[in-house]
Amino acid sequence: MSGQVAMDFLSVLLLLLACSAANPTTKAVSSKAWLVENSVEYSQIIFNPAKNNFLGLGSNPHVFDVIDVSSGKPTASLRFALPLPGQMLAVEPDGGLVAVAHNSYVSFIVLGATVPYMNTYTVPIVETSGMVVVNRTVCIFPGYGQWTNVVCVSHDGTFERCPYNIYGGALAFLHPNRKWVYSPDTGLSPQSVNKFMVNSTCVGRLWENPNFGDYYYGRHWWFSYDGSRAFLDNGMTLTASDDQKTDMEVHGYFNASTGNNPHIWFSQASNDQYYVAGLKPDTSDITLYTWPYLMPTQTLPFPVPDDPKATNPQPLQVHYANDGRLYTVGKYGQGGDIWGLGYIEFN
């Protein structure tokens, strides 16, 4: 009997510990937001976490901008006029090399140089559906084609067609270890995912996901800070592993997230791994989830600029940064064509 009592006590103790870990103390916050200078129409804005700034791809005029996080204004000395309309923008994890894909060209913008500069080279890809920059090289996934090749271009302009044939329209997401690229296809049914290994000049296919045809793998992937899990925009979480037997296993779904109620953005804090921030469509709230239990613990309002033009907020992105803030990206206005940035500070 005493043994049974001890076991019951241990079970209760473990339950209490799990509950306390899953419900960290709610944090007080303050926030600020502003509209991005609208003399440029941006088709894409991405966060550059290594440099704590935003990068903008302008469609009218065709420019590349580095946008200051504290003002929403482009840095004049880092604006580059692009030779052609840009299709997609990506940045190397160290933040010093940016690639812009064009129709049959790619531009490299070297922000890490003493005097930043841009070079443009021809490439055998007309339309880009996915792109990663790693090891001073950009790997471009073609937007169409029955069976085609990933093309990797070095920052000196030399390129290589990678050997494995893919179906055009595949996406590309670089793992935090900078060695793997996960590539969900979008042109095949049922949908699958190929995993590639980054080598010195190209990407080589490792394997396909183990559940071919069983799931929809979405259009946006993010990874946990430690790289052990992938977050998908449909709420699914997958394992990320160097073992084919355990890689891309379904780890479950975020609480209250289903295929009919997806997320549109995730980010995990590097200095506070308790929290993962999730942003859902058709809402003006940011949800903080505990790690690793992924239970909702706090809801925060999406920061909106104190500006009469900041109507009809459309939350788009959330980004934890090394300075401890959670940065936000949204669009505003009747036509949803005014970009806005903001941040949430945890006090």
GROMACS .gro file of C-alpha atoms in nm:
model
  347
    1MET     CA    1   0.000   0.000   0.000
    2SER     CA    2   0.282   0.238   0.089
    3GLY     CA    3   0.434   0.170  -0.254
    4GLN     CA    4   0.105   0.266  -0.424
    5VAL     CA    5   0.089   0.589  -0.222
    6ALA     CA    6   0.447   0.671  -0.322
    7MET     CA    7   0.368   0.610  -0.689
    8ASP     CA    8   0.056   0.829  -0.668
    9PHE     CA    9   0.255   1.107  -0.500
   10LEU     CA   10   0.522   1.085  -0.770
   11SER     CA   11   0.258   1.103  -1.045
   12VAL     CA   12   0.102   1.414  -0.891
   13LEU     CA   13   0.446   1.576  -0.849
   14LEU     CA   14   0.537   1.514  -1.213
   15LEU     CA   15   0.201   1.654  -1.325
   16LEU     CA   16   0.253   1.970  -1.120
   17LEU     CA   17   0.603   2.015  -1.261
   18ALA     CA   18   0.475   1.975  -1.616
   19CYS     CA   19   0.196   2.224  -1.558
   20SER     CA   20   0.432   2.481  -1.405
   21ALA     CA   21   0.673   2.443  -1.699
   22ALA     CA   22   0.389   2.477  -1.948
   23ASN     CA   23   0.263   2.798  -1.786
   24PRO     CA   24   0.551   3.041  -1.736
   25THR     CA   25   0.488   3.376  -1.577
   26THR     CA   26   0.297   3.615  -1.802
   27LYS     CA   27   0.515   3.905  -1.911
   28ALA     CA   28   0.423   4.273  -1.914
   29VAL     CA   29   0.479   4.437  -2.249
   30SER     CA   30   0.499   4.772  -2.426
   31SER     CA   31   0.481   4.829  -2.799
   32LYS     CA   32   0.544   5.078  -3.076
   33ALA     CA   33   0.468   5.084  -3.449
   34TRP     CA   34   0.518   5.312  -3.748
   35LEU     CA   35   0.449   5.319  -4.121
   36VAL     CA   36   0.730   5.251  -4.365
   37GLU     CA   37   0.822   5.543  -4.589
   38ASN     CA   38   0.587   5.491  -4.883
   39SER     CA   39   0.781   5.652  -5.168
   40VAL     CA   40   0.865   5.291  -5.264
   41GLU     CA   41   0.615   5.013  -5.328
   42TYR     CA   42   0.764   4.699  -5.175
   43SER     CA   43   0.672   4.355  -5.302
   44GLN     CA   44   0.860   4.180  -5.020
   45ILE     CA   45   1.000   4.272  -4.680
   46ILE     CA   46   1.205   4.021  -4.481
   47PHE     CA   47   1.377   4.035  -4.143
   48ASN     CA   48   1.757   4.012  -4.128
   49PRO     CA   49   1.810   3.877  -3.775
   50ALA     CA   50   2.190   3.878  -3.788
   51LYS     CA   51   2.193   4.256  -3.845
   52ASN     CA   52   1.864   4.339  -3.672
   53ASN     CA   53   1.715   4.522  -3.970
   54PHE     CA   54   1.460   4.469  -4.245
   55LEU     CA   55   1.534   4.421  -4.614
   56GLY     CA   56   1.291   4.548  -4.876
   57LEU     CA   57   1.244   4.452  -5.241
   58GLY     CA   58   1.090   4.743  -5.426
   59SER     CA   59   0.863   4.696  -5.726
   60ASN     CA   60   0.809   5.064  -5.800
   61PRO     CA   61   1.081   5.175  -5.837
   62HIS     CA   62   1.291   4.859  -5.864
   63VAL     CA   63   1.524   4.902  -5.568
   64PHE     CA   64   1.671   4.712  -5.278
   65ASP     CA   65   1.653   4.880  -4.936
   66VAL     CA   66   1.784   4.821  -4.586
   67ILE     CA   67   1.510   4.949  -4.354
   68ASP     CA   68   1.594   5.073  -4.005
   69VAL     CA   69   1.395   4.897  -3.732
   70SER     CA   70   1.367   5.206  -3.514
   71SER     CA   71   1.224   5.445  -3.773
   72GLY     CA   72   1.088   5.247  -4.067
   73LYS     CA   73   1.306   5.453  -4.301
   74PRO     CA   74   1.546   5.312  -4.563
   75THR     CA   75   1.918   5.375  -4.517
   76ALA     CA   76   2.008   5.598  -4.811
   77SER     CA   77   2.366   5.472  -4.840
   78LEU     CA   78   2.245   5.111  -4.869
   79ARG     CA   79   1.983   5.162  -5.141
   80PHE     CA   80   2.062   4.985  -5.470
   81ALA     CA   81   1.878   5.043  -5.797
   82LEU     CA   82   1.807   4.698  -5.942
   83PRO     CA   83   1.877   4.632  -6.311
   84LEU     CA   84   1.553   4.433  -6.353
   85PRO     CA   85   1.230   4.369  -6.160
   86GLY     CA   86   1.299   4.149  -5.860
   87GLN     CA   87   1.108   3.824  -5.808
   88MET     CA   88   1.237   3.713  -5.469
   89LEU     CA   89   1.474   3.825  -5.197
   90ALA     CA   90   1.685   3.610  -4.961
   91VAL     CA   91   1.973   3.675  -4.720
   92GLU     CA   92   2.259   3.459  -4.593
   93PRO     CA   93   2.228   3.368  -4.221
   94ASP     CA   94   2.521   3.595  -4.126
   95GLY     CA   95   2.334   3.888  -4.282
   96GLY     CA   96   2.618   4.006  -4.507
   97LEU     CA   97   2.513   3.868  -4.849
   98VAL     CA   98   2.175   3.924  -5.014
   99ALA     CA   99   2.047   3.766  -5.337
  100VAL     CA  100   1.769   3.902  -5.557
  101ALA     CA  101   1.625   3.674  -5.825
  102HIS     CA  102   1.522   3.824  -6.162
  103ASN     CA  103   1.404   3.674  -6.490
  104SER     CA  104   1.722   3.493  -6.611
  105TYR     CA  105   1.947   3.693  -6.377
  106VAL     CA  106   2.047   3.708  -6.012
  107SER     CA  107   2.189   4.008  -5.825
  108PHE     CA  108   2.422   3.974  -5.527
  109ILE     CA  109   2.433   4.266  -5.283
  110VAL     CA  110   2.735   4.244  -5.055
  111LEU     CA  111   2.636   4.432  -4.740
  112GLY     CA  112   2.931   4.294  -4.544
  113ALA     CA  113   3.193   4.473  -4.756
  114THR     CA  114   3.366   4.788  -4.635
  115VAL     CA  115   3.189   4.963  -4.920
  116PRO     CA  116   2.872   4.763  -5.004
  117TYR     CA  117   2.832   4.677  -5.373
  118MET     CA  118   2.612   4.483  -5.617
  119ASN     CA  119   2.693   4.243  -5.901
  120THR     CA  120   2.442   4.088  -6.143
  121TYR     CA  121   2.491   3.761  -6.335
  122THR     CA  122   2.294   3.558  -6.588
  123VAL     CA  123   2.137   3.231  -6.472
  124PRO     CA  124   1.936   2.965  -6.660
  125ILE     CA  125   1.616   3.023  -6.456
  126VAL     CA  126   1.327   3.239  -6.572
  127GLU     CA  127   1.102   3.220  -6.266
  128THR     CA  128   1.192   3.148  -5.904
  129SER     CA  129   0.971   2.966  -5.653
  130GLY     CA  130   1.225   2.910  -5.373
  131MET     CA  131   1.567   3.041  -5.283
  132VAL     CA  132   1.826   3.002  -5.005
  133VAL     CA  133   2.158   3.180  -4.957
  134VAL     CA  134   2.432   2.988  -4.776
  135ASN     CA  135   2.811   2.952  -4.800
  136ARG     CA  136   2.836   3.261  -5.025
  137THR     CA  137   2.610   3.087  -5.277
  138VAL     CA  138   2.244   3.120  -5.372
  139CYS     CA  139   2.048   2.808  -5.465
  140ILE     CA  140   1.747   2.886  -5.683
  141PHE     CA  141   1.449   2.653  -5.723
  142PRO     CA  142   1.275   2.701  -6.063
  143GLY     CA  143   0.914   2.811  -6.060
  144TYR     CA  144   0.798   2.582  -6.339
  145GLY     CA  145   0.901   2.285  -6.550
  146GLN     CA  146   0.798   1.920  -6.562
  147TRP     CA  147   1.135   1.799  -6.429
  148THR     CA  148   1.406   2.056  -6.384
  149ASN     CA  149   1.712   2.134  -6.176
  150VAL     CA  150   1.803   2.352  -5.884
  151VAL     CA  151   2.073   2.598  -5.989
  152CYS     CA  152   2.330   2.719  -5.734
  153VAL     CA  153   2.521   3.039  -5.815
  154SER     CA  154   2.838   3.145  -5.637
  155HIS     CA  155   2.881   3.512  -5.547
  156ASP     CA  156   3.145   3.533  -5.825
  157GLY     CA  157   2.883   3.439  -6.087
  158THR     CA  158   2.977   3.074  -6.156
  159PHE     CA  159   2.680   2.839  -6.140
  160GLU     CA  160   2.607   2.467  -6.131
  161ARG     CA  161   2.296   2.267  -6.213
  162CYS     CA  162   2.236   2.030  -5.923
  163PRO     CA  163   2.194   1.668  -6.035
  164TYR     CA  164   1.856   1.569  -5.887
  165ASN     CA  165   1.550   1.656  -6.100
  166ILE     CA  166   1.266   1.833  -5.920
  167TYR     CA  167   0.917   1.936  -6.023
  168GLY     CA  168   0.895   2.310  -6.088
  169GLY     CA  169   0.736   2.524  -5.818
  170ALA     CA  170   0.912   2.367  -5.519
  171LEU     CA  171   0.974   2.584  -5.214
  172ALA     CA  172   1.299   2.599  -5.015
  173PHE     CA  173   1.362   2.647  -4.642
  174LEU     CA  174   1.711   2.648  -4.492
  175HIS     CA  175   1.753   2.464  -4.161
  176PRO     CA  176   1.932   2.654  -3.879
  177ASN     CA  177   2.233   2.422  -3.909
  178ARG     CA  178   2.289   2.566  -4.260
  179LYS     CA  179   2.339   2.212  -4.392
  180TRP     CA  180   1.987   2.104  -4.486
  181VAL     CA  181   1.721   2.245  -4.716
  182TYR     CA  182   1.362   2.123  -4.683
  183SER     CA  183   1.171   2.159  -5.008
  184PRO     CA  184   0.793   2.100  -5.019
  185ASP     CA  185   0.668   2.070  -5.375
  186THR     CA  186   0.362   2.266  -5.484
  187GLY     CA  187   0.299   2.127  -5.832
  188LEU     CA  188   0.237   1.763  -5.744
  189SER     CA  189  -0.060   1.591  -5.585
  190PRO     CA  190  -0.026   1.439  -5.335
  191GLN     CA  191   0.229   1.680  -5.194
  192SER     CA  192   0.572   1.561  -5.087
  193VAL     CA  193   0.888   1.707  -4.933
  194ASN     CA  194   1.246   1.653  -5.048
  195LYS     CA  195   1.538   1.708  -4.814
  196PHE     CA  196   1.869   1.827  -4.956
  197MET     CA  197   2.221   1.853  -4.816
  198VAL     CA  198   2.415   2.172  -4.889
  199ASN     CA  199   2.763   2.104  -5.029
  200SER     CA  200   3.035   2.340  -5.149
  201THR     CA  201   2.875   2.420  -5.486
  202CYS     CA  202   2.523   2.271  -5.496
  203VAL     CA  203   2.255   2.079  -5.305
  204GLY     CA  204   2.229   1.701  -5.310
  205ARG     CA  205   1.908   1.514  -5.232
  206LEU     CA  206   1.912   1.311  -4.912
  207TRP     CA  207   1.562   1.161  -4.896
  208GLU     CA  208   1.189   1.218  -4.925
  209ASN     CA  209   0.950   1.261  -4.636
  210PRO     CA  210   0.827   0.931  -4.488
  211ASN     CA  211   0.455   1.008  -4.516
  212PHE     CA  212   0.422   1.066  -4.888
  213GLY     CA  213   0.068   1.161  -4.978
  214ASP     CA  214  -0.066   1.154  -4.622
  215TYR     CA  215  -0.046   1.523  -4.535
  216TYR     CA  216  -0.050   1.872  -4.678
  217TYR     CA  217   0.284   2.036  -4.601
  218GLY     CA  218   0.186   2.399  -4.649
  219ARG     CA  219   0.369   2.688  -4.812
  220HIS     CA  220   0.571   2.832  -4.523
  221TRP     CA  221   0.806   2.657  -4.281
  222TRP     CA  222   0.992   2.784  -3.975
  223PHE     CA  223   1.225   2.601  -3.741
  224SER     CA  224   1.263   2.596  -3.365
  225TYR     CA  225   1.570   2.773  -3.234
  226ASP     CA  226   1.743   2.443  -3.155
  227GLY     CA  227   1.651   2.304  -3.499
  228SER     CA  228   1.469   2.000  -3.362
  229ARG     CA  229   1.126   2.088  -3.502
  230ALA     CA  230   0.969   2.249  -3.805
  231PHE     CA  231   0.657   2.464  -3.770
  232LEU     CA  232   0.424   2.464  -4.073
  233ASP     CA  233   0.171   2.730  -4.161
  234ASN     CA  234  -0.114   2.477  -4.132
  235GLY     CA  235  -0.032   2.428  -3.762
  236MET     CA  236   0.149   2.097  -3.805
  237THR     CA  237   0.485   2.040  -3.639
  238LEU     CA  238   0.744   1.797  -3.776
  239THR     CA  239   1.067   1.660  -3.636
  240ALA     CA  240   1.395   1.766  -3.798
  241SER     CA  241   1.666   1.504  -3.767
  242ASP     CA  242   1.981   1.371  -3.934
  243ASP     CA  243   1.827   1.022  -3.914
  244GLN     CA  244   1.600   0.936  -4.206
  245LYS     CA  245   1.391   0.710  -3.980
  246THR     CA  246   1.296   0.997  -3.749
  247ASP     CA  247   1.316   1.298  -3.984
  248MET     CA  248   0.991   1.476  -4.079
  249GLU     CA  249   0.777   1.269  -3.844
  250VAL     CA  250   0.449   1.437  -3.753
  251HIS     CA  251   0.487   1.573  -3.400
  252GLY     CA  252   0.133   1.703  -3.369
  253TYR     CA  253  -0.048   2.032  -3.417
  254PHE     CA  254  -0.036   2.361  -3.234
  255ASN     CA  255  -0.315   2.399  -2.983
  256ALA     CA  256  -0.634   2.525  -3.152
  257SER     CA  257  -0.468   2.519  -3.492
  258THR     CA  258  -0.605   2.306  -3.773
  259GLY     CA  259  -0.593   2.305  -4.149
  260ASN     CA  260  -0.898   2.532  -4.146
  261ASN     CA  261  -0.746   2.774  -3.896
  262PRO     CA  262  -0.380   2.799  -3.997
  263HIS     CA  263  -0.094   3.012  -3.878
  264ILE     CA  264   0.073   3.254  -4.114
  265TRP     CA  265   0.395   3.313  -3.921
  266PHE     CA  266   0.603   3.168  -3.637
  267SER     CA  267   0.912   3.279  -3.451
  268GLN     CA  268   1.093   3.143  -3.145
  269ALA     CA  269   1.299   3.348  -2.903
  270SER     CA  270   1.666   3.255  -2.895
  271ASN     CA  271   1.727   3.393  -2.546
  272ASP     CA  272   1.399   3.271  -2.393
  273GLN     CA  273   1.308   2.933  -2.532
  274TYR     CA  274   0.989   2.919  -2.330
  275TYR     CA  275   0.813   3.118  -2.595
  276VAL     CA  276   0.708   3.070  -2.955
  277ALA     CA  277   0.507   3.350  -3.118
  278GLY     CA  278   0.229   3.257  -3.358
  279LEU     CA  279   0.028   3.480  -3.588
  280LYS     CA  280  -0.303   3.368  -3.738
  281PRO     CA  281  -0.500   3.514  -4.030
  282ASP     CA  282  -0.812   3.723  -3.973
  283THR     CA  283  -0.704   3.829  -3.627
  284SER     CA  284  -0.519   4.123  -3.474
  285ASP     CA  285  -0.364   3.913  -3.198
  286ILE     CA  286  -0.028   3.748  -3.149
  287THR     CA  287  -0.035   3.426  -2.946
  288LEU     CA  288   0.262   3.322  -2.733
  289TYR     CA  289   0.304   2.946  -2.691
  290THR     CA  290   0.514   2.763  -2.437
  291TRP     CA  291   0.810   2.557  -2.550
  292PRO     CA  292   0.826   2.262  -2.587
  293TYR     CA  293   0.459   2.196  -2.496
  294LEU     CA  294   0.322   2.448  -2.747
  295MET     CA  295   0.034   2.552  -2.525
  296PRO     CA  296  -0.104   2.908  -2.558
  297THR     CA  297   0.000   3.118  -2.260
  298GLN     CA  298  -0.052   3.483  -2.357
  299THR     CA  299  -0.231   3.687  -2.624
  300LEU     CA  300  -0.091   4.022  -2.733
  301PRO     CA  301  -0.248   4.286  -2.959
  302PHE     CA  302  -0.067   4.340  -3.288
  303PRO     CA  303   0.103   4.685  -3.275
  304VAL     CA  304  -0.070   4.943  -3.496
  305PRO     CA  305   0.089   5.281  -3.584
  306ASP     CA  306  -0.070   5.593  -3.437
  307ASP     CA  307  -0.131   5.732  -3.783
  308PRO     CA  308  -0.462   5.813  -3.959
  309LYS     CA  309  -0.342   5.616  -4.264
  310ALA     CA  310  -0.295   5.300  -4.055
  311THR     CA  311  -0.644   5.164  -4.119
  312ASN     CA  312  -0.748   4.803  -4.181
  313PRO     CA  313  -0.442   4.639  -4.022
  314GLN     CA  314  -0.327   4.315  -4.186
  315PRO     CA  315  -0.072   4.139  -3.961
  316LEU     CA  316   0.184   3.950  -4.172
  317GLN     CA  317   0.499   3.860  -3.977
  318VAL     CA  318   0.644   3.831  -3.626
  319HIS     CA  319   1.018   3.802  -3.552
  320TYR     CA  320   1.195   3.748  -3.223
  321ALA     CA  321   1.527   3.935  -3.228
  322ASN     CA  322   1.847   3.907  -3.027
  323ASP     CA  323   1.771   4.238  -2.855
  324GLY     CA  324   1.475   4.068  -2.681
  325ARG     CA  325   1.206   4.240  -2.882
  326LEU     CA  326   0.937   4.081  -3.097
  327TYR     CA  327   0.930   4.272  -3.427
  328THR     CA  328   0.619   4.284  -3.644
  329VAL     CA  329   0.537   4.347  -4.009
  330GLY     CA  330   0.194   4.441  -4.139
  331LYS     CA  331   0.007   4.620  -4.415
  332TYR     CA  332  -0.244   4.902  -4.380
  333GLY     CA  333  -0.480   5.124  -4.576
  334GLN     CA  334  -0.794   5.059  -4.780
  335GLY     CA  335  -0.596   4.876  -5.048
  336GLY     CA  336  -0.357   4.714  -4.804
  337ASP     CA  337  -0.061   4.874  -4.983
  338ILE     CA  338   0.107   5.061  -4.694
  339TRP     CA  339   0.372   4.862  -4.508
  340GLY     CA  340   0.418   4.908  -4.136
  341LEU     CA  341   0.673   4.785  -3.883
  342GLY     CA  342   0.657   4.763  -3.507
  343TYR     CA  343   0.786   4.587  -3.201
  344ILE     CA  344   0.674   4.447  -2.870
  345GLU     CA  345   0.911   4.488  -2.576
  346PHE     CA  346   0.890   4.253  -2.280
  347ASN     CA  347   0.941   4.442  -1.956
   0.00000   0.00000   0.00000
